[in-house]
CSV table of C-alpha atoms and ligand atoms in Angstrom, one decimal:
chain,number,residue,atom,x,y,z
A,1,UNK,CA,-8.6,-25.6,63.5
A,2,UNK,CA,-8.9,-28.7,61.1
A,3,UNK,CA,-12.0,-28.7,59.3
A,4,UNK,CA,-13.3,-32.1,60.3
A,5,UNK,CA,-16.1,-33.5,62.3
A,6,UNK,CA,-19.6,-32.5,63.1
A,7,UNK,CA,-19.8,-28.9,64.4
A,8,UNK,CA,-21.7,-28.6,67.5
A,9,UNK,CA,-23.1,-25.3,69.6
A,10,UNK,CA,-20.5,-26.2,72.2
A,11,UNK,CA,-17.9,-25.3,70.0
A,12,UNK,CA,-18.2,-21.9,70.3
A,13,UNK,CA,-19.0,-21.4,74.1
A,14,UNK,CA,-16.6,-19.1,75.7
A,15,UNK,CA,-14.8,-18.4,72.2
A,16,UNK,CA,-13.6,-14.8,71.3
A,17,UNK,CA,-14.7,-13.4,68.0
A,18,UNK,CA,-11.7,-11.4,67.0
A,19,UNK,CA,-10.9,-12.5,63.1
A,20,UNK,CA,-12.8,-14.2,60.8
A,21,UNK,CA,-9.3,-16.5,60.4
A,22,UNK,CA,-9.6,-18.0,64.4
A,23,UNK,CA,-13.2,-19.8,62.2
A,24,UNK,CA,-12.8,-22.8,60.0
A,25,UNK,CA,-15.1,-22.8,56.8
A,26,UNK,CA,-17.4,-25.6,58.7
A,27,UNK,CA,-18.0,-23.5,61.7
A,28,UNK,CA,-18.7,-20.3,59.5
A,29,UNK,CA,-21.3,-21.9,57.7
A,30,UNK,CA,-22.5,-22.9,61.0
A,31,UNK,CA,-22.6,-19.2,62.8
A,32,UNK,CA,-24.5,-18.2,59.2
A,33,UNK,CA,-26.9,-21.1,59.7
A,34,UNK,CA,-27.6,-20.1,63.4
A,35,UNK,CA,-28.1,-16.5,62.1
A,36,UNK,CA,-30.9,-17.5,59.8
A,37,UNK,CA,-32.8,-19.3,62.7
A,38,UNK,CA,-32.4,-16.3,64.8
A,39,UNK,CA,-33.8,-14.6,62.0
A,40,UNK,CA,-36.6,-17.4,61.0
A,41,UNK,CA,-37.6,-17.8,64.7
A,42,UNK,CA,-36.7,-15.2,66.5
A,43,UNK,CA,-39.0,-16.1,69.2
A,44,UNK,CA,-36.9,-19.0,69.8
A,45,UNK,CA,-34.3,-16.7,71.3
A,46,UNK,CA,-35.9,-14.4,73.1
A,47,UNK,CA,-34.8,-15.2,76.4
A,48,UNK,CA,-31.4,-16.4,75.2
A,49,UNK,CA,-29.1,-13.9,77.2
A,50,UNK,CA,-31.4,-13.5,80.0
A,51,UNK,CA,-29.6,-12.3,83.2
A,52,UNK,CA,-26.5,-11.6,80.7
A,53,UNK,CA,-24.5,-8.3,80.6
A,54,UNK,CA,-22.4,-6.9,77.3
A,55,UNK,CA,-19.7,-4.6,78.0
A,56,UNK,CA,-19.2,-2.6,74.9
A,57,UNK,CA,-16.4,-0.6,74.9
A,58,UNK,CA,-15.7,1.8,71.7
A,59,UNK,CA,-12.8,3.9,71.8
A,60,UNK,CA,-13.6,4.8,68.1
A,61,UNK,CA,-16.7,6.7,67.5
A,62,UNK,CA,-19.1,3.6,65.5
A,63,UNK,CA,-22.8,4.4,66.0
A,64,UNK,CA,-24.0,2.0,63.4
A,65,UNK,CA,-21.6,-0.9,65.0
A,66,UNK,CA,-22.3,-0.3,68.4
A,67,UNK,CA,-26.1,0.1,67.9
A,68,UNK,CA,-26.2,-3.4,66.2
A,69,UNK,CA,-25.0,-4.9,69.2
A,70,UNK,CA,-26.8,-3.4,71.6
A,71,UNK,CA,-30.3,-4.1,69.3
A,72,UNK,CA,-28.4,-8.2,69.2
A,73,UNK,CA,-28.2,-8.1,73.0
A,74,UNK,CA,-31.5,-6.5,73.9
A,75,UNK,CA,-33.5,-8.7,71.7
A,76,UNK,CA,-32.3,-11.7,73.6
A,77,UNK,CA,-33.2,-10.5,76.6
A,78,UNK,CA,-30.0,-9.4,77.7
A,79,UNK,CA,-28.6,-6.1,79.3
A,80,UNK,CA,-25.9,-3.6,77.8
A,81,UNK,CA,-24.1,-1.4,80.0
A,82,UNK,CA,-24.2,2.4,79.2
A,83,UNK,CA,-20.1,3.2,78.9
A,84,UNK,CA,-19.3,6.3,77.0
A,85,UNK,CA,-15.4,6.4,76.7
A,86,UNK,CA,-15.8,9.3,74.4
A,87,UNK,CA,-16.9,11.0,77.7
A,88,UNK,CA,-15.3,9.2,80.5
A,89,UNK,CA,-11.9,9.4,82.2
A,90,UNK,CA,-11.0,5.6,80.7
A,91,UNK,CA,-9.9,7.0,77.7
A,92,UNK,CA,-7.3,9.2,79.0
A,93,UNK,CA,-3.9,8.0,79.9
A,94,UNK,CA,-4.5,4.3,81.0
A,95,UNK,CA,-3.5,1.5,79.1
A,96,UNK,CA,-6.0,-0.9,77.5
A,97,UNK,CA,-4.6,-3.5,79.9
A,98,UNK,CA,-5.3,-1.8,83.2
A,99,UNK,CA,-8.7,-0.8,81.1
A,100,UNK,CA,-9.5,-4.1,80.4
A,101,UNK,CA,-8.3,-5.7,84.0
A,102,UNK,CA,-10.4,-2.9,85.8
A,103,UNK,CA,-13.9,-4.2,83.5
A,104,UNK,CA,-13.3,-7.9,84.2
A,105,UNK,CA,-13.5,-6.8,87.6
A,106,UNK,CA,-17.1,-5.5,86.9
A,107,UNK,CA,-18.1,-9.4,85.6
A,108,UNK,CA,-19.8,-8.5,82.4
A,109,UNK,CA,-20.4,-11.6,80.4
A,110,UNK,CA,-19.0,-10.3,76.7
A,111,UNK,CA,-16.7,-7.1,76.0
A,112,UNK,CA,-17.3,-5.8,72.5
A,113,UNK,CA,-14.2,-3.6,71.6
A,114,UNK,CA,-13.5,-1.1,69.1
A,115,UNK,CA,-10.0,0.6,69.0
A,116,UNK,CA,-8.4,2.4,66.1
A,117,UNK,CA,-4.7,0.3,66.5
A,118,UNK,CA,-4.4,-3.2,64.8
A,119,UNK,CA,-4.2,-6.1,67.0
A,120,UNK,CA,-5.4,-4.4,69.7
A,121,UNK,CA,-8.4,-6.8,70.2
A,122,UNK,CA,-6.5,-9.8,70.1
A,123,UNK,CA,-4.2,-8.1,72.9
A,124,UNK,CA,-7.7,-7.8,74.9
A,125,UNK,CA,-8.9,-11.3,74.1
A,126,UNK,CA,-5.3,-12.4,75.1
A,127,UNK,CA,-5.5,-11.0,78.6
A,128,UNK,CA,-9.3,-10.8,79.2
A,129,UNK,CA,-10.8,-14.4,81.1
A,130,UNK,CA,-14.3,-12.9,79.2
A,131,UNK,CA,-15.0,-13.4,75.8
A,132,UNK,CA,-14.3,-10.4,73.2
A,133,UNK,CA,-15.8,-9.7,70.1
A,134,UNK,CA,-14.1,-7.8,67.7
A,135,UNK,CA,-16.2,-5.0,66.5
A,136,UNK,CA,-13.4,-3.3,64.3
A,137,UNK,CA,-9.7,-3.1,65.3
A,138,UNK,CA,-8.1,-0.4,63.1
A,139,UNK,CA,-7.5,-1.4,59.6
A,140,UNK,CA,-7.1,-5.1,61.1
A,141,UNK,CA,-10.4,-7.5,61.1
A,142,UNK,CA,-14.1,-6.1,62.0
A,143,UNK,CA,-15.4,-10.1,62.2
A,144,UNK,CA,-19.2,-9.5,62.3
A,145,UNK,CA,-19.1,-7.1,59.6
A,146,UNK,CA,-17.6,-10.4,57.4
A,147,UNK,CA,-19.8,-12.4,58.5
A,148,UNK,CA,-23.2,-10.1,57.9
A,149,UNK,CA,-21.7,-9.5,54.2
A,150,UNK,CA,-21.8,-13.7,53.7
A,151,UNK,CA,-24.8,-14.0,55.7
A,152,UNK,CA,-26.3,-11.5,52.6
A,153,UNK,CA,-24.6,-12.5,49.7
A,154,UNK,CA,-26.1,-16.7,50.6
A,155,UNK,CA,-29.6,-14.9,51.4
A,156,UNK,CA,-29.4,-13.4,47.8
A,157,UNK,CA,-27.5,-16.4,46.1
A,158,UNK,CA,-28.8,-19.5,47.9
A,159,UNK,CA,-25.3,-20.4,48.3
A,160,UNK,CA,-21.8,-19.6,48.9
A,161,UNK,CA,-20.3,-21.2,45.6
A,162,UNK,CA,-20.1,-20.0,42.7
A,163,UNK,CA,-20.8,-16.1,43.5
A,164,UNK,CA,-19.7,-13.6,40.6
A,165,UNK,CA,-19.1,-10.3,42.5
A,166,UNK,CA,-17.8,-6.9,42.1
A,167,UNK,CA,-16.1,-5.3,45.1
A,168,UNK,CA,-15.5,-1.5,44.2
A,169,UNK,CA,-14.0,1.1,46.0
A,170,UNK,CA,-11.2,1.9,48.0
A,171,UNK,CA,-9.5,-1.6,47.3
A,172,UNK,CA,-6.2,-0.7,48.7
A,173,UNK,CA,-6.5,0.4,52.3
A,174,UNK,CA,-10.3,-1.0,53.0
A,175,UNK,CA,-10.5,-3.3,55.5
A,176,UNK,CA,-13.8,-4.4,54.1
A,177,UNK,CA,-13.1,-5.6,50.9
A,178,UNK,CA,-9.5,-7.5,52.0
A,179,UNK,CA,-11.7,-9.6,54.8
A,180,UNK,CA,-14.5,-10.2,51.9
A,181,UNK,CA,-12.4,-11.3,49.1
A,182,UNK,CA,-10.8,-13.6,51.5
A,183,UNK,CA,-13.5,-15.5,53.1
A,184,UNK,CA,-15.2,-15.6,49.3
A,185,UNK,CA,-11.8,-17.0,48.7
A,186,UNK,CA,-13.0,-20.0,50.8
A,187,UNK,CA,-15.7,-21.1,48.7
A,188,UNK,CA,-15.9,-23.3,45.6
A,189,UNK,CA,-15.7,-21.2,42.0
A,190,UNK,CA,-15.7,-17.8,43.2
A,191,UNK,CA,-15.2,-15.4,40.9
A,192,UNK,CA,-14.1,-11.4,41.7
A,193,UNK,CA,-14.2,-8.3,39.8
A,194,UNK,CA,-12.4,-5.5,41.3
A,195,UNK,CA,-13.2,-2.2,40.9
A,196,UNK,CA,-11.3,0.7,42.0
A,197,UNK,CA,-8.8,3.6,40.8
A,198,UNK,CA,-5.6,3.0,40.4
A,199,UNK,CA,-3.9,4.4,43.2
A,200,UNK,CA,-6.6,2.7,45.1
A,201,UNK,CA,-6.3,-1.3,43.6
A,202,UNK,CA,-6.2,-4.2,45.9
A,203,UNK,CA,-2.4,-4.3,47.9
A,204,UNK,CA,-0.2,-7.2,46.0
A,205,UNK,CA,-0.1,-9.2,49.2
A,206,UNK,CA,-3.9,-10.3,48.9
A,207,UNK,CA,-3.7,-11.2,45.0
A,208,UNK,CA,-0.8,-13.0,45.5
A,209,UNK,CA,-2.6,-15.4,48.2
A,210,UNK,CA,-5.7,-15.3,45.7
A,211,UNK,CA,-3.3,-16.6,43.0
A,212,UNK,CA,-2.0,-19.1,45.4
A,213,UNK,CA,-5.7,-20.9,45.9
A,214,UNK,CA,-6.4,-20.4,42.0
A,215,UNK,CA,-9.2,-18.2,42.7
A,216,UNK,CA,-10.4,-15.9,39.5
A,217,UNK,CA,-10.5,-12.5,39.5
A,218,UNK,CA,-9.7,-9.6,36.9
A,219,UNK,CA,-8.8,-5.8,38.0
A,220,UNK,CA,-10.5,-2.9,35.9
A,221,UNK,CA,-10.9,1.2,36.5
A,222,UNK,CA,-13.8,2.8,37.6
A,223,UNK,CA,-14.7,3.8,34.2
A,224,UNK,CA,-15.8,0.1,33.7
A,225,UNK,CA,-18.0,-0.5,36.7
A,226,UNK,CA,-21.1,-0.5,34.1
A,227,UNK,CA,-19.8,-3.5,32.1
A,228,UNK,CA,-18.5,-5.3,34.7
A,229,UNK,CA,-21.6,-5.4,36.6
A,230,UNK,CA,-23.9,-6.3,34.0
A,231,UNK,CA,-21.6,-9.8,34.3
A,232,UNK,CA,-22.1,-10.2,37.9
A,233,UNK,CA,-24.7,-11.3,40.6
A,234,UNK,CA,-23.9,-8.7,43.0
A,235,UNK,CA,-21.7,-5.4,43.5
A,236,UNK,CA,-20.3,-4.6,46.8
A,237,UNK,CA,-19.7,-0.9,46.9
A,238,UNK,CA,-17.5,0.7,49.3
A,239,UNK,CA,-16.4,4.4,50.0
A,240,UNK,CA,-13.8,6.3,48.8
A,241,UNK,CA,-12.4,8.7,51.6
A,242,UNK,CA,-10.6,12.0,51.3
A,243,UNK,CA,-7.7,11.0,53.9
A,244,UNK,CA,-6.3,8.0,51.4
A,245,UNK,CA,-5.3,10.8,48.9
A,246,UNK,CA,-2.3,13.0,49.5
A,247,UNK,CA,-2.8,16.5,51.7
A,248,UNK,CA,-2.8,19.6,49.3
A,249,UNK,CA,-4.1,20.7,46.0
A,250,UNK,CA,-2.5,18.0,44.3
A,251,UNK,CA,-4.7,15.5,46.4
A,252,UNK,CA,-7.5,17.4,46.5
A,253,UNK,CA,-7.6,17.1,42.7
A,254,UNK,CA,-7.6,13.6,42.1
A,255,UNK,CA,-9.8,13.0,45.3
A,256,UNK,CA,-12.2,15.2,42.9
A,257,UNK,CA,-12.0,13.9,40.0
A,258,UNK,CA,-12.5,10.2,41.7
A,259,UNK,CA,-15.4,11.4,44.0
A,260,UNK,CA,-16.8,12.7,40.2
A,261,UNK,CA,-16.3,9.4,38.5
A,262,UNK,CA,-16.9,6.7,41.4
A,263,UNK,CA,-20.8,6.8,41.1
A,264,UNK,CA,-23.3,4.0,40.7
A,265,UNK,CA,-26.2,5.3,39.1
A,266,UNK,CA,-29.4,4.3,38.5
A,267,UNK,CA,-28.9,4.1,34.4
A,268,UNK,CA,-26.1,2.0,34.8
A,269,UNK,CA,-28.2,-0.7,36.2
A,270,UNK,CA,-30.3,-0.8,32.6
A,271,UNK,CA,-28.6,-4.4,31.8
A,272,UNK,CA,-27.6,-6.2,35.0
A,273,UNK,CA,-29.4,-9.5,36.0
A,274,UNK,CA,-33.3,-9.3,37.1
A,275,UNK,CA,-32.0,-10.9,40.5
A,276,UNK,CA,-28.7,-8.5,40.7
A,277,UNK,CA,-28.3,-6.8,44.2
A,278,UNK,CA,-26.1,-4.0,45.2
A,279,UNK,CA,-24.7,-4.3,48.8
A,280,UNK,CA,-22.6,-1.5,51.0
A,281,UNK,CA,-21.5,-1.7,54.3
A,282,UNK,CA,-22.4,1.9,55.0
A,283,UNK,CA,-22.3,5.1,55.5
A,284,UNK,CA,-22.5,5.7,51.9
A,285,UNK,CA,-21.6,9.0,50.5
A,286,UNK,CA,-21.5,9.7,46.9
A,287,UNK,CA,-20.9,6.7,45.3
A,288,UNK,CA,-24.5,5.5,44.9
A,289,UNK,CA,-26.9,7.9,43.4
A,290,UNK,CA,-29.9,8.4,45.9
A,291,UNK,CA,-32.5,7.0,43.3
A,292,UNK,CA,-31.2,3.7,43.4
A,293,UNK,CA,-31.8,3.3,46.9
A,294,UNK,CA,-35.5,2.8,46.1
A,295,UNK,CA,-34.6,0.2,43.2
A,296,UNK,CA,-35.0,-3.7,43.7
A,297,UNK,CA,-31.5,-3.8,43.7
A,298,UNK,CA,-30.6,-1.7,46.3
A,299,UNK,CA,-30.4,-4.2,49.3
A,300,UNK,CA,-27.7,-2.2,51.6
A,301,UNK,CA,-30.2,-1.3,54.1
A,302,UNK,CA,-31.6,-5.2,54.4
A,303,UNK,CA,-27.5,-6.0,54.5
A,304,UNK,CA,-27.3,-3.8,57.7
A,305,UNK,CA,-30.4,-5.4,59.3
A,306,UNK,CA,-28.9,-8.8,58.9
A,307,UNK,CA,-25.8,-7.6,61.4
A,308,UNK,CA,-28.6,-7.5,63.9
A,309,UNK,CA,-29.3,-11.6,63.4
A,310,UNK,CA,-25.5,-12.7,63.0
A,311,UNK,CA,-24.5,-10.6,66.3
A,312,UNK,CA,-27.7,-12.1,68.0
A,313,UNK,CA,-26.0,-15.7,66.6
A,314,UNK,CA,-23.1,-15.1,67.9
A,315,UNK,CA,-23.7,-14.0,71.4
A,316,UNK,CA,-26.2,-16.7,71.6
A,317,UNK,CA,-23.2,-19.2,70.2
A,318,UNK,CA,-20.5,-17.7,72.8
A,319,UNK,CA,-22.3,-17.3,75.9
A,320,UNK,CA,-24.5,-20.5,75.0
A,321,UNK,CA,-28.1,-19.5,75.1
A,322,UNK,CA,-30.5,-22.5,74.7
A,323,UNK,CA,-29.6,-26.1,73.6
A,324,UNK,CA,-31.1,-26.7,69.8
B,1,UNK,CA,43.4,-25.9,70.8
B,2,UNK,CA,42.5,-24.7,67.4
B,3,UNK,CA,43.8,-21.6,66.1
B,4,UNK,CA,40.7,-19.7,66.7
B,5,UNK,CA,40.7,-20.5,70.6
B,6,UNK,CA,44.7,-19.2,70.4
B,7,UNK,CA,43.4,-15.8,69.2
B,8,UNK,CA,40.7,-15.0,71.4
B,9,UNK,CA,41.3,-16.8,74.3
B,10,UNK,CA,40.0,-20.6,76.1
B,11,UNK,CA,37.4,-21.1,78.0
B,12,UNK,CA,36.6,-23.2,80.6
B,13,UNK,CA,32.7,-22.6,80.8
B,14,UNK,CA,30.2,-21.1,78.9
B,15,UNK,CA,29.6,-20.9,75.2
B,16,UNK,CA,31.2,-20.4,71.7
B,17,UNK,CA,29.4,-19.0,68.9
B,18,UNK,CA,31.2,-19.5,66.1
B,19,UNK,CA,30.8,-18.9,61.6
B,20,UNK,CA,29.3,-15.3,62.4
B,21,UNK,CA,29.6,-13.3,59.0
B,22,UNK,CA,32.0,-10.7,59.4
B,23,UNK,CA,30.7,-7.7,60.9
B,24,UNK,CA,27.9,-9.1,62.6
B,25,UNK,CA,29.3,-9.9,66.1
B,26,UNK,CA,28.2,-6.7,67.6
B,27,UNK,CA,25.0,-7.1,66.8
B,28,UNK,CA,24.8,-10.4,68.4
B,29,UNK,CA,26.6,-9.4,71.9
B,30,UNK,CA,23.8,-6.5,71.4
B,31,UNK,CA,20.7,-9.3,71.0
B,32,UNK,CA,22.2,-10.9,73.5
B,33,UNK,CA,22.2,-8.1,75.7
B,34,UNK,CA,26.1,-9.2,76.6
B,35,UNK,CA,27.2,-5.4,77.1
B,36,UNK,CA,24.4,-4.8,79.5
B,37,UNK,CA,26.1,-4.9,83.0
B,38,UNK,CA,22.6,-5.1,85.1
B,39,UNK,CA,21.8,-8.4,83.2
B,40,UNK,CA,25.4,-10.1,83.4
B,41,UNK,CA,27.5,-9.1,86.0
B,42,UNK,CA,30.4,-11.0,86.3
B,43,UNK,CA,30.5,-12.6,82.9
B,44,UNK,CA,32.5,-12.0,80.4
B,45,UNK,CA,32.7,-12.0,76.8
B,46,UNK,CA,35.6,-12.1,74.5
B,47,UNK,CA,35.5,-11.5,70.5
B,48,UNK,CA,37.1,-11.8,67.1
B,49,UNK,CA,36.2,-11.0,63.5
B,50,UNK,CA,37.7,-11.1,60.0
B,51,UNK,CA,39.0,-14.5,60.3
B,52,UNK,CA,39.0,-16.9,57.1
B,53,UNK,CA,36.3,-19.5,57.3
B,54,UNK,CA,35.6,-22.3,54.4
B,55,UNK,CA,31.7,-22.0,55.6
B,56,UNK,CA,30.9,-18.1,55.2
B,57,UNK,CA,33.8,-16.5,53.6
B,58,UNK,CA,35.3,-14.5,56.7
B,59,UNK,CA,33.9,-14.9,59.7
B,60,UNK,CA,33.6,-13.8,63.8
B,61,UNK,CA,33.6,-16.1,66.6
B,62,UNK,CA,32.6,-15.0,70.5
B,63,UNK,CA,33.0,-16.4,73.4
B,64,UNK,CA,31.0,-16.0,76.6
B,65,UNK,CA,31.8,-17.3,79.8
B,66,UNK,CA,30.5,-16.9,83.4
B,67,UNK,CA,26.8,-16.0,82.4
B,68,UNK,CA,23.9,-18.5,81.7
B,69,UNK,CA,21.8,-18.1,78.3
B,70,UNK,CA,18.6,-19.8,77.8
B,71,UNK,CA,18.9,-21.8,74.4
B,72,UNK,CA,15.9,-19.7,73.4
B,73,UNK,CA,18.2,-16.6,73.9
B,74,UNK,CA,21.0,-18.5,72.1
B,75,UNK,CA,18.7,-19.2,69.5
B,76,UNK,CA,17.8,-15.5,68.8
B,77,UNK,CA,21.5,-15.9,66.9
B,78,UNK,CA,20.1,-17.3,64.5
B,79,UNK,CA,18.4,-13.9,63.3
B,80,UNK,CA,21.7,-12.5,62.3
B,81,UNK,CA,23.5,-15.1,61.4
B,82,UNK,CA,21.9,-18.1,60.1
B,83,UNK,CA,24.9,-19.9,59.5
B,84,UNK,CA,26.2,-19.7,63.0
B,85,UNK,CA,27.3,-22.7,65.5
B,86,UNK,CA,26.8,-22.6,69.1
B,87,UNK,CA,29.4,-25.1,71.4
B,88,UNK,CA,28.6,-25.3,74.7
B,89,UNK,CA,31.6,-25.8,76.8
B,90,UNK,CA,31.8,-27.7,80.0
B,91,UNK,CA,35.0,-28.2,81.8
B,92,UNK,CA,37.5,-26.6,78.8
B,93,UNK,CA,35.3,-29.4,76.7
B,94,UNK,CA,32.7,-29.3,74.0
B,95,UNK,CA,29.8,-30.1,75.8
B,96,UNK,CA,27.6,-30.3,73.1
B,97,UNK,CA,27.0,-28.6,69.6
B,98,UNK,CA,24.2,-27.2,67.3
B,99,UNK,CA,23.2,-24.8,64.6
B,100,UNK,CA,21.3,-21.6,65.9
B,101,UNK,CA,17.6,-21.9,64.6
B,102,UNK,CA,14.9,-18.6,65.0
B,103,UNK,CA,12.3,-19.8,67.7
B,104,UNK,CA,8.9,-20.0,66.9
B,105,UNK,CA,8.1,-17.1,68.9
B,106,UNK,CA,10.0,-13.9,69.6
B,107,UNK,CA,8.6,-12.5,72.7
B,108,UNK,CA,9.6,-9.0,72.7
B,109,UNK,CA,12.7,-9.1,70.1
B,110,UNK,CA,11.8,-8.0,67.0
B,111,UNK,CA,9.3,-4.9,65.9
B,112,UNK,CA,6.6,-5.5,64.1
B,113,UNK,CA,6.6,-3.5,60.8
B,114,UNK,CA,3.2,-2.1,60.9
B,115,UNK,CA,3.0,1.2,62.5
B,116,UNK,CA,-0.8,1.2,63.2
B,117,UNK,CA,0.0,-1.8,65.1
B,118,UNK,CA,-1.1,-2.0,69.1
B,119,UNK,CA,2.4,-2.7,70.2
B,120,UNK,CA,4.1,0.3,68.4
B,121,UNK,CA,1.9,2.6,70.5
B,122,UNK,CA,4.3,3.5,73.2
B,123,UNK,CA,1.4,4.6,75.5
B,124,UNK,CA,-0.2,1.1,76.0
B,125,UNK,CA,2.9,-0.6,76.4
B,126,UNK,CA,2.1,-4.3,74.8
B,127,UNK,CA,5.2,-6.4,73.9
B,128,UNK,CA,5.7,-7.5,70.6
B,129,UNK,CA,4.9,-11.2,69.6
B,130,UNK,CA,6.0,-12.0,66.2
B,131,UNK,CA,5.8,-15.9,64.8
B,132,UNK,CA,8.7,-17.1,62.4
B,133,UNK,CA,7.7,-19.3,59.8
B,134,UNK,CA,9.2,-21.0,56.9
B,135,UNK,CA,9.8,-17.6,54.4
B,136,UNK,CA,7.9,-14.9,56.7
B,137,UNK,CA,7.3,-13.6,60.1
B,138,UNK,CA,3.7,-12.9,61.5
B,139,UNK,CA,2.4,-10.4,64.0
B,140,UNK,CA,0.7,-12.2,67.0
B,141,UNK,CA,-1.5,-9.3,67.0
B,142,UNK,CA,-2.5,-7.5,64.1
B,143,UNK,CA,-1.2,-10.5,61.6
B,144,UNK,CA,1.0,-8.4,60.0
B,145,UNK,CA,3.2,-10.7,58.1
B,146,UNK,CA,6.9,-9.7,56.5
B,147,UNK,CA,10.1,-10.9,55.9
B,148,UNK,CA,14.0,-11.5,56.9
B,149,UNK,CA,14.2,-7.5,55.3
B,150,UNK,CA,11.6,-5.9,57.2
B,151,UNK,CA,13.2,-6.9,60.7
B,152,UNK,CA,13.8,-4.7,62.8
B,153,UNK,CA,15.0,-5.1,66.8
B,154,UNK,CA,13.4,-3.3,69.3
B,155,UNK,CA,15.3,-0.3,70.0
B,156,UNK,CA,15.5,0.3,66.9
B,157,UNK,CA,18.9,-1.7,65.9
C,401,ZN,ZN1,1.7,-6.2,64.4
């Protein structure tokens, strides 16, 4: 993927959306620009998926991602097959290969897959002649999430260059912070502050990749959250999950300690910049105080809404809606 | 005829894999499935280990006759013996000699070390596909990167 030449809509036709790494930075910029058009002039795209059908294959539950894809398809006048894998027999015993071959026989126009195994989306894309969109494969990739995060950051800041961002929560296992950090590293002058409990800090190999690219970053503990965000344009909060801690009373204790410490309170926002924003991939649990939702800093619901524009843009580009 | 050939026998047509670090000859036999009678019916292999070598200290030698191995398979030797040299023998003479080189794509040879990878889910029966780079290997599916130390051959060896 040489980052040269002019990108056109044609470059996306029929492509799979498995990983953000499959796209050059110019292509990512093109997708973000396209999503902006979709958001600004929705009526221009209204019929772009007329007569086209989406096959959602959620082997793992994720209501909000599934809904966002469905709404995106409906907004473009496309249809969505109502397939409940949880209740169907497909999930039991049949290999993914057989399921996908059968589904291809139904001739949908796009397959959206969510699966607990890393690499499952790539496998499906390899064997399916129909374009595949990855809605999360294990702890590996969730490209539409990364794109909507970039879109939201660009919306806040006006550019993806010189972004000063704090990324907080479970940075060790979290798929979202990993993809986001690497995606932001593609742009100029990015400055990242990683805030996490010591046991859930950014993996060494990821930091090594950032070092290689001379990306600025700092690492700090949860106690420093307030101080860190005072110097940032925005903070990206993520969940810390119980299952990331060892089983038994000791793990329970450690989790409880983190749960009580890790919370962005309204009082901590006194000294942030006037245009400071808070992002979160949702669902959030205890890491953001409820009253923060009503401040101008809360941006996570808008962020979720942006997911629809990104998915509309991708559907329009991959399935070839109207010409620009 | 060299000393090695005297020790483990002259071959007419086949390949000789030389300069295998001591103790790894059997690993290569297994990697190439030479001991699988279903695959290599009628083939003969002979091996020796512990010879003095200026190149690798002590070395092993493996000779294979009567089976045809694809270049891509022979190159797998480099996974366990980087220093190995391969000679193709035709009518008792060396036809071609080359160093084993790890193939760029390893299909169904090496396990992905990521336990949550689709290729490690036995119920899915997805064959592993690993790319070999300059310093690292990478899984085609989950994109995990790993070094030589993490290499596990399929079948758990
Ligand atoms: Zn893998």
